[in-house]
mmCIF file of C-alpha atoms in Angstrom:
data_model
loop_
_atom_site.group_PDB
_atom_site.id
_atom_site.type_symbol
_atom_site.label_atom_id
_atom_site.label_comp_id
_atom_site.label_asym_id
_atom_site.label_seq_id
_atom_site.Cartn_x
_atom_site.Cartn_y
_atom_site.Cartn_z
ATOM 1 C CA UNK A 702 93.058 162.661 92.256
ATOM 2 C CA UNK A 703 95.667 162.287 94.989
ATOM 3 C CA UNK A 704 93.594 164.456 97.317
ATOM 4 C CA UNK A 705 90.475 162.400 96.564
ATOM 5 C CA UNK A 706 92.374 159.165 97.173
ATOM 6 C CA UNK A 707 93.861 160.368 100.453
ATOM 7 C CA UNK A 708 90.502 161.749 101.592
ATOM 8 C CA UNK A 709 88.618 158.525 100.962
ATOM 9 C CA UNK A 710 91.406 156.464 102.510
ATOM 10 C CA UNK A 711 91.155 158.615 105.640
ATOM 11 C CA UNK A 712 87.357 158.357 105.699
ATOM 12 C CA UNK A 713 87.302 154.588 105.525
ATOM 13 C CA UNK A 714 90.238 154.044 107.881
ATOM 14 C CA UNK A 715 88.444 156.192 110.461
ATOM 15 C CA UNK A 716 85.120 154.485 109.832
ATOM 16 C CA UNK A 717 86.594 150.999 110.186
ATOM 17 C CA UNK A 718 88.662 151.674 113.319
ATOM 18 C CA UNK A 719 85.777 153.148 115.324
ATOM 19 C CA UNK A 720 83.666 150.043 114.756
ATOM 20 C CA UNK A 721 86.450 147.483 115.257
ATOM 21 C CA UNK A 722 86.937 148.934 118.741
ATOM 22 C CA UNK A 723 83.343 148.119 119.793
ATOM 23 C CA UNK A 724 81.681 145.425 117.654
ATOM 24 C CA UNK A 725 78.764 145.014 120.061
ATOM 25 C CA UNK A 726 77.817 148.667 119.777
ATOM 26 C CA UNK A 727 78.120 148.458 115.994
ATOM 27 C CA UNK A 728 76.013 145.277 115.927
ATOM 28 C CA UNK A 729 73.273 147.172 117.774
ATOM 29 C CA UNK A 730 73.386 149.878 115.099
ATOM 30 C CA UNK A 731 73.216 147.261 112.309
ATOM 31 C CA UNK A 732 70.197 145.712 114.065
ATOM 32 C CA UNK A 733 68.484 149.085 114.433
ATOM 33 C CA UNK A 734 68.664 149.691 110.686
ATOM 34 C CA UNK A 735 66.145 146.809 110.410
ATOM 35 C CA UNK A 736 67.551 145.966 106.990
ATOM 36 C CA UNK A 737 68.953 142.441 107.455
ATOM 37 C CA UNK A 738 67.727 139.255 109.160
ATOM 38 C CA UNK A 739 68.837 138.891 112.806
ATOM 39 C CA UNK A 740 71.147 136.023 111.864
ATOM 40 C CA UNK A 741 73.272 138.336 109.703
ATOM 41 C CA UNK A 742 73.587 141.203 112.191
ATOM 42 C CA UNK A 743 76.617 139.951 114.113
ATOM 43 C CA UNK A 744 78.556 138.585 111.086
ATOM 44 C CA UNK A 745 78.100 141.937 109.354
ATOM 45 C CA UNK A 746 79.215 143.787 112.486
ATOM 46 C CA UNK A 747 82.372 141.676 112.591
ATOM 47 C CA UNK A 748 83.196 141.740 108.866
ATOM 48 C CA UNK A 749 82.218 145.183 107.579
ATOM 49 C CA UNK A 750 84.580 147.306 109.724
ATOM 50 C CA UNK A 751 87.559 145.247 108.581
ATOM 51 C CA UNK A 752 86.469 145.591 104.963
ATOM 52 C CA UNK A 753 86.331 149.361 105.442
ATOM 53 C CA UNK A 754 89.754 149.389 107.107
ATOM 54 C CA UNK A 755 91.496 147.230 104.519
ATOM 55 C CA UNK A 756 89.859 149.014 101.602
ATOM 56 C CA UNK A 757 90.903 152.389 102.996
ATOM 57 C CA UNK A 758 94.437 151.214 103.689
ATOM 58 C CA UNK A 759 94.748 149.621 100.247
ATOM 59 C CA UNK A 760 93.949 152.936 98.572
ATOM 60 C CA UNK A 761 97.233 154.359 99.812
ATOM 61 C CA UNK A 762 99.418 151.403 100.780
ATOM 62 C CA UNK A 763 98.791 148.735 98.128
ATOM 63 C CA UNK A 764 98.945 150.265 94.628
ATOM 64 C CA UNK A 765 98.054 146.943 93.014
ATOM 65 C CA UNK A 766 94.813 146.754 95.025
ATOM 66 C CA UNK A 767 93.959 150.430 94.678
ATOM 67 C CA UNK A 768 91.358 150.017 91.936
ATOM 68 C CA UNK A 769 89.702 147.004 93.569
ATOM 69 C CA UNK A 770 89.599 148.867 96.889
ATOM 70 C CA UNK A 771 88.029 151.836 95.134
ATOM 71 C CA UNK A 772 85.372 149.647 93.558
ATOM 72 C CA UNK A 773 84.583 148.044 96.922
ATOM 73 C CA UNK A 774 84.402 151.454 98.596
ATOM 74 C CA UNK A 775 82.092 152.715 95.868
ATOM 75 C CA UNK A 776 79.887 149.663 96.316
ATOM 76 C CA UNK A 777 79.757 150.175 100.084
ATOM 77 C CA UNK A 778 78.896 153.853 99.681
ATOM 78 C CA UNK A 779 76.051 153.060 97.315
ATOM 79 C CA UNK A 780 74.647 150.478 99.727
ATOM 80 C CA UNK A 781 75.091 152.770 102.758
ATOM 81 C CA UNK A 782 73.399 155.667 100.973
ATOM 82 C CA UNK A 783 70.479 153.470 99.985
ATOM 83 C CA UNK A 784 70.144 152.279 103.585
ATOM 84 C CA UNK A 785 70.193 155.826 104.926
ATOM 85 C CA UNK A 786 67.480 156.895 102.488
ATOM 86 C CA UNK A 787 65.470 153.829 103.469
ATOM 87 C CA UNK A 788 65.782 154.667 107.173
ATOM 88 C CA UNK A 789 64.670 158.244 106.566
ATOM 89 C CA UNK A 790 61.667 157.117 104.522
ATOM 90 C CA UNK A 791 60.677 154.486 107.094
ATOM 91 C CA UNK A 792 60.956 157.081 109.858
ATOM 92 C CA UNK A 793 63.409 155.123 111.980
ATOM 93 C CA UNK A 794 65.276 157.157 114.582
ATOM 94 C CA UNK A 795 68.890 156.141 114.916
ATOM 95 C CA UNK A 796 72.393 157.474 114.666
ATOM 96 C CA UNK A 797 74.219 156.693 111.446
ATOM 97 C CA UNK A 798 76.993 154.570 112.944
ATOM 98 C CA UNK A 799 79.145 155.709 110.029
ATOM 99 C CA UNK A 800 82.104 157.071 112.017
ATOM 100 C CA UNK A 801 81.082 156.488 115.592
ATOM 101 C CA UNK A 802 79.117 153.875 117.525
ATOM 102 C CA UNK A 803 78.315 156.457 120.206
ATOM 103 C CA UNK A 804 74.499 156.544 120.548
ATOM 104 C CA UNK A 805 74.729 160.242 121.426
ATOM 105 C CA UNK A 806 75.682 161.319 117.903
ATOM 106 C CA UNK A 807 73.172 163.096 115.677
ATOM 107 C CA UNK A 808 70.282 161.116 114.228
ATOM 108 C CA UNK A 809 70.354 160.185 110.550
ATOM 109 C CA UNK A 810 69.090 162.777 108.100
ATOM 110 C CA UNK A 811 69.443 164.076 104.576
ATOM 111 C CA UNK A 812 72.791 165.625 105.533
ATOM 112 C CA UNK A 813 74.171 162.080 105.709
ATOM 113 C CA UNK A 814 72.893 161.429 102.175
ATOM 114 C CA UNK A 815 74.553 164.640 100.895
ATOM 115 C CA UNK A 816 77.798 163.693 102.611
ATOM 116 C CA UNK A 817 77.748 160.233 101.034
ATOM 117 C CA UNK A 818 77.091 161.687 97.591
ATOM 118 C CA UNK A 819 80.242 163.774 98.039
ATOM 119 C CA UNK A 820 82.146 160.643 99.066
ATOM 120 C CA UNK A 821 80.859 158.834 95.967
ATOM 121 C CA UNK A 822 82.161 161.681 93.830
ATOM 122 C CA UNK A 823 85.562 161.597 95.531
ATOM 123 C CA UNK A 824 85.754 157.819 95.157
ATOM 124 C CA UNK A 825 84.953 158.086 91.464
ATOM 125 C CA UNK A 826 87.787 160.582 91.078
ATOM 126 C CA UNK A 827 90.114 158.313 93.052
ATOM 127 C CA UNK A 828 89.115 155.376 90.842
ATOM 128 C CA UNK A 829 90.086 157.276 87.691
ATOM 129 C CA UNK A 830 93.522 157.811 89.170
ATOM 130 C CA UNK A 831 93.791 154.149 90.072
ATOM 131 C CA UNK A 832 92.731 153.107 86.566
ATOM 132 C CA UNK A 833 95.370 155.372 85.071
ATOM 133 C CA UNK A 834 98.049 153.874 87.348
ATOM 134 C CA UNK A 835 96.911 150.376 86.371
ATOM 135 C CA UNK A 836 96.983 151.186 82.654
ATOM 136 C CA UNK A 837 100.593 152.371 82.970
ATOM 137 C CA UNK A 838 101.710 149.037 84.503
ATOM 138 C CA UNK B 76 92.104 148.416 74.836
ATOM 139 C CA UNK B 77 91.702 145.040 73.105
ATOM 140 C CA UNK B 78 88.821 142.859 74.370
ATOM 141 C CA UNK B 79 91.163 140.165 75.740
ATOM 142 C CA UNK B 80 93.183 142.816 77.556
ATOM 143 C CA UNK B 81 89.994 144.335 79.012
ATOM 144 C CA UNK B 82 88.819 140.891 80.075
ATOM 145 C CA UNK B 83 92.159 140.209 81.701
ATOM 146 C CA UNK B 84 92.036 143.511 83.592
ATOM 147 C CA UNK B 85 88.500 142.736 84.774
ATOM 148 C CA UNK B 86 89.599 139.305 85.989
ATOM 149 C CA UNK B 87 92.535 140.849 87.847
ATOM 150 C CA UNK B 88 90.216 143.423 89.396
ATOM 151 C CA UNK B 89 87.789 140.724 90.522
ATOM 152 C CA UNK B 90 90.645 138.674 91.963
ATOM 153 C CA UNK B 91 92.057 141.665 93.854
ATOM 154 C CA UNK B 92 88.606 142.464 95.265
ATOM 155 C CA UNK B 93 88.229 138.824 96.278
ATOM 156 C CA UNK B 94 91.555 138.923 98.150
ATOM 157 C CA UNK B 95 90.489 142.075 100.000
ATOM 158 C CA UNK B 96 87.187 140.446 100.976
ATOM 159 C CA UNK B 97 88.912 137.264 102.167
ATOM 160 C CA UNK B 98 91.486 139.225 104.157
ATOM 161 C CA UNK B 99 88.701 141.260 105.797
ATOM 162 C CA UNK B 100 86.835 138.076 106.707
ATOM 163 C CA UNK B 101 89.961 136.432 108.160
ATOM 164 C CA UNK B 102 90.856 139.478 110.213
ATOM 165 C CA UNK B 103 87.267 139.828 111.426
ATOM 166 C CA UNK B 104 87.194 136.212 112.593
ATOM 167 C CA UNK B 105 90.650 136.378 114.192
ATOM 168 C CA UNK B 106 90.018 139.685 115.947
ATOM 169 C CA UNK B 107 86.788 138.328 117.424
ATOM 170 C CA UNK B 108 88.479 135.116 118.603
ATOM 171 C CA UNK B 109 91.184 136.991 120.512
ATOM 172 C CA UNK B 110 88.722 139.459 122.056
ATOM 173 C CA UNK B 111 88.184 139.024 125.850
ATOM 174 C CA UNK B 112 84.411 138.922 125.252
ATOM 175 C CA UNK B 113 83.824 137.738 121.685
ATOM 176 C CA UNK B 114 80.654 138.776 119.907
ATOM 177 C CA UNK B 115 78.556 135.633 119.317
ATOM 178 C CA UNK B 116 78.130 134.733 115.656
ATOM 179 C CA UNK B 117 74.382 134.343 116.090
ATOM 180 C CA UNK B 118 72.170 136.277 118.468
ATOM 181 C CA UNK B 119 68.434 136.627 118.999
ATOM 182 C CA UNK B 120 68.134 140.354 118.356
ATOM 183 C CA UNK B 121 64.354 140.342 118.070
ATOM 184 C CA UNK B 122 63.902 139.613 121.755
ATOM 185 C CA UNK B 123 67.009 141.354 122.971
ATOM 186 C CA UNK B 124 65.051 144.253 124.438
ATOM 187 C CA UNK B 125 62.728 141.986 126.400
ATOM 188 C CA UNK B 126 65.527 139.809 127.795
ATOM 189 C CA UNK B 127 67.562 142.870 128.851
ATOM 190 C CA UNK B 128 64.514 144.433 130.485
ATOM 191 C CA UNK B 129 63.794 141.260 132.445
ATOM 192 C CA UNK B 130 67.420 141.090 133.567
ATOM 193 C CA UNK B 131 67.016 144.620 134.975
ATOM 194 C CA UNK B 132 63.875 143.703 136.849
ATOM 195 C CA UNK B 133 61.558 145.596 134.497
ATOM 196 C CA UNK B 134 58.233 143.895 133.820
ATOM 197 C CA UNK B 135 57.526 143.142 130.169
ATOM 198 C CA UNK B 136 53.965 143.381 128.856
ATOM 199 C CA UNK B 137 52.275 142.109 125.729
ATOM 200 C CA UNK B 138 49.883 144.368 123.796
ATOM 201 C CA UNK B 139 46.927 142.803 125.558
ATOM 202 C CA UNK B 140 48.522 143.232 128.973
ATOM 203 C CA UNK B 141 49.461 146.829 128.159
ATOM 204 C CA UNK B 142 45.857 147.590 127.163
ATOM 205 C CA UNK B 143 44.549 145.982 130.350
ATOM 206 C CA UNK B 144 46.958 147.994 132.481
ATOM 207 C CA UNK B 145 45.956 151.200 130.740
ATOM 208 C CA UNK B 146 42.245 150.444 131.246
ATOM 209 C CA UNK B 147 42.488 149.411 134.893
ATOM 210 C CA UNK B 148 45.345 151.274 136.482
ATOM 211 C CA UNK B 149 46.432 154.857 136.927
ATOM 212 C CA UNK B 150 49.809 154.851 135.278
ATOM 213 C CA UNK B 151 51.997 157.112 133.200
ATOM 214 C CA UNK B 152 52.424 156.009 129.600
ATOM 215 C CA UNK B 153 55.616 157.197 127.934
ATOM 216 C CA UNK B 154 56.380 157.156 124.229
ATOM 217 C CA UNK B 155 60.154 156.932 123.770
ATOM 218 C CA UNK B 156 60.165 157.833 120.069
ATOM 219 C CA UNK B 157 60.901 161.253 118.625
ATOM 220 C CA UNK B 158 58.368 164.042 119.093
ATOM 221 C CA UNK B 159 57.582 163.941 115.373
ATOM 222 C CA UNK B 160 56.652 160.250 115.457
ATOM 223 C CA UNK B 161 54.684 160.805 118.645
ATOM 224 C CA UNK B 162 52.622 163.497 116.951
ATOM 225 C CA UNK B 163 51.790 161.200 114.034
ATOM 226 C CA UNK B 164 50.199 158.640 116.324
ATOM 227 C CA UNK B 165 50.655 157.308 119.841
ATOM 228 C CA UNK B 166 48.969 155.141 122.429
ATOM 229 C CA UNK B 167 45.957 156.801 124.080
ATOM 230 C CA UNK B 168 46.921 159.119 126.948
ATOM 231 C CA UNK B 169 50.628 158.660 126.228
ATOM 232 C CA UNK B 170 53.190 161.368 126.921
ATOM 233 C CA UNK B 171 56.130 162.097 124.665
ATOM 234 C CA UNK B 172 59.487 161.216 126.250
ATOM 235 C CA UNK B 173 62.060 160.898 123.440
ATOM 236 C CA UNK B 174 65.048 158.843 124.527
ATOM 237 C CA UNK B 175 67.336 161.196 122.576
ATOM 238 C CA UNK B 176 66.366 164.099 124.870
ATOM 239 C CA UNK B 177 65.469 162.232 128.036
ATOM 240 C CA UNK B 178 67.087 164.579 130.532
ATOM 241 C CA UNK B 179 65.275 167.677 129.235
ATOM 242 C CA UNK B 180 61.947 165.912 128.576
ATOM 243 C CA UNK B 181 61.661 163.913 131.796
ATOM 244 C CA UNK B 182 62.300 166.874 134.073
ATOM 245 C CA UNK B 183 58.694 168.059 133.707
ATOM 246 C CA UNK B 184 57.264 164.631 134.557
ATOM 247 C CA UNK B 185 59.690 163.795 137.357
ATOM 248 C CA UNK B 186 58.279 166.689 139.396
ATOM 249 C CA UNK B 187 54.812 165.113 139.264
ATOM 250 C CA UNK B 188 55.780 161.507 139.930
ATOM 251 C CA UNK B 189 56.692 159.587 143.042
ATOM 252 C CA UNK B 190 59.314 156.816 142.728
ATOM 253 C CA UNK B 191 56.677 154.113 143.213
ATOM 254 C CA UNK B 192 54.535 155.487 140.400
ATOM 255 C CA UNK B 193 53.791 152.837 137.803
ATOM 256 C CA UNK B 194 54.872 153.773 134.297
ATOM 257 C CA UNK B 195 54.582 151.967 130.962
ATOM 258 C CA UNK B 196 57.163 152.732 128.269
ATOM 259 C CA UNK B 197 57.070 151.809 124.594
ATOM 260 C CA UNK B 198 58.506 152.769 121.230
ATOM 261 C CA UNK B 199 57.934 151.600 117.653
ATOM 262 C CA UNK B 200 58.355 147.832 117.986
ATOM 263 C CA UNK B 201 60.563 144.869 118.858
ATOM 264 C CA UNK B 202 63.520 146.155 116.855
ATOM 265 C CA UNK B 203 63.463 149.482 118.690
ATOM 266 C CA UNK B 204 65.361 149.801 121.961
ATOM 267 C CA UNK B 205 64.520 153.398 122.771
ATOM 268 C CA UNK B 206 61.942 152.240 125.313
ATOM 269 C CA UNK B 207 64.638 150.201 127.079
ATOM 270 C CA UNK B 208 66.973 153.203 127.084
ATOM 271 C CA UNK B 209 64.249 155.337 128.697
ATOM 272 C CA UNK B 210 63.560 152.632 131.284
ATOM 273 C CA UNK B 211 67.263 152.446 132.144
ATOM 274 C CA UNK B 212 67.381 156.217 132.593
ATOM 275 C CA UNK B 213 64.272 156.158 134.794
ATOM 276 C CA UNK B 214 65.733 153.337 136.887
ATOM 277 C CA UNK B 215 68.847 155.455 137.498
ATOM 278 C CA UNK B 216 66.600 158.222 138.797
ATOM 279 C CA UNK B 217 64.911 155.863 141.237
ATOM 280 C CA UNK B 218 61.691 155.123 139.363
ATOM 281 C CA UNK B 219 61.506 151.353 139.648
ATOM 282 C CA UNK B 220 57.851 150.461 139.022
ATOM 283 C CA UNK B 221 58.267 150.167 135.280
ATOM 284 C CA UNK B 222 56.563 148.144 132.567
ATOM 285 C CA UNK B 223 58.125 147.766 129.141
ATOM 286 C CA UNK B 224 55.738 147.248 126.243
ATOM 287 C CA UNK B 225 58.373 145.886 123.843
ATOM 288 C CA UNK B 226 55.937 145.246 120.992
ATOM 289 C CA UNK B 227 55.258 148.969 120.779
ATOM 290 C CA UNK B 228 53.219 150.695 118.126
ATOM 291 C CA UNK B 229 53.578 147.761 115.708
ATOM 292 C CA UNK B 230 52.001 145.202 118.057
ATOM 293 C CA UNK B 231 49.382 147.706 119.249
ATOM 294 C CA UNK B 232 48.199 148.263 115.697
ATOM 295 C CA UNK B 233 48.396 144.537 114.901
ATOM 296 C CA UNK B 234 45.942 143.903 117.748
ATOM 297 C CA UNK B 235 43.605 146.437 116.200
ATOM 298 C CA UNK B 236 43.812 148.966 119.012
ATOM 299 C CA UNK B 237 43.371 152.633 118.174
ATOM 300 C CA UNK B 238 46.056 155.297 118.258
ATOM 301 C CA UNK B 239 45.702 158.969 119.065
ATOM 302 C CA UNK B 240 47.285 161.686 116.957
ATOM 303 C CA UNK B 241 48.423 165.077 118.143
ATOM 304 C CA UNK B 242 47.453 166.874 114.918
#
């Protein structure tokens, strides 16, 4: 459970930091997913990376928030996975934007879905640990 | 766990999640405010490709204008989508020039073109910027007589024009 918690914290800290550094590039990726109205693209690009960062940090730094952070991370992973599947089905060519806003990274594919399913499993394991900690308080 | 205890834990969980969301929102707003070039809160993304193309001196064509150009002029027509999408259906006489592999793909065409050669570039539609990326790359190589058909395949089909398929 500790390994799962540390892994997911690292994943989301990395994911958040890369996008906070270049919100315009991330906004372009959000737009290219063609999943939200134009008016929501920039607010999402500004808010989501910080949610990833704080959720990831909370998993290891704020024991009281650990379970809530885990739930939020699980929710984000489910949404992201659904979006990736949608992009694949709609035949849209774009890079994931999951850990890098560099347009030169590999295009989205089923490997991204498999990776996210692994993350969902790890988050579920991390959540069980957080629930146990909470129950002992 | 007693129902009231479970309810209390759920309320605490919801409250903790709410605090995380609020903190993320506050930090997002603050970080953007202190940025040298803040990201605007609202932006017209639908016409972003067209406005950027115009700023670069690239002509922008509607579906009707693109069709007229193709009927009347001798120009190269480049499809900036992936090779797979190109094969499924493309504008008549178009050539595949995926933006993801521009350097390798354009080499074969660059040998046949002069810098003044007119070329029309498109991709899937207004939300796609691969055509703009290809135009930018062609501009860097000195090909300046470019036309961007921003509406792409979507607008072409909306107008009722036919596509060709490679298989």
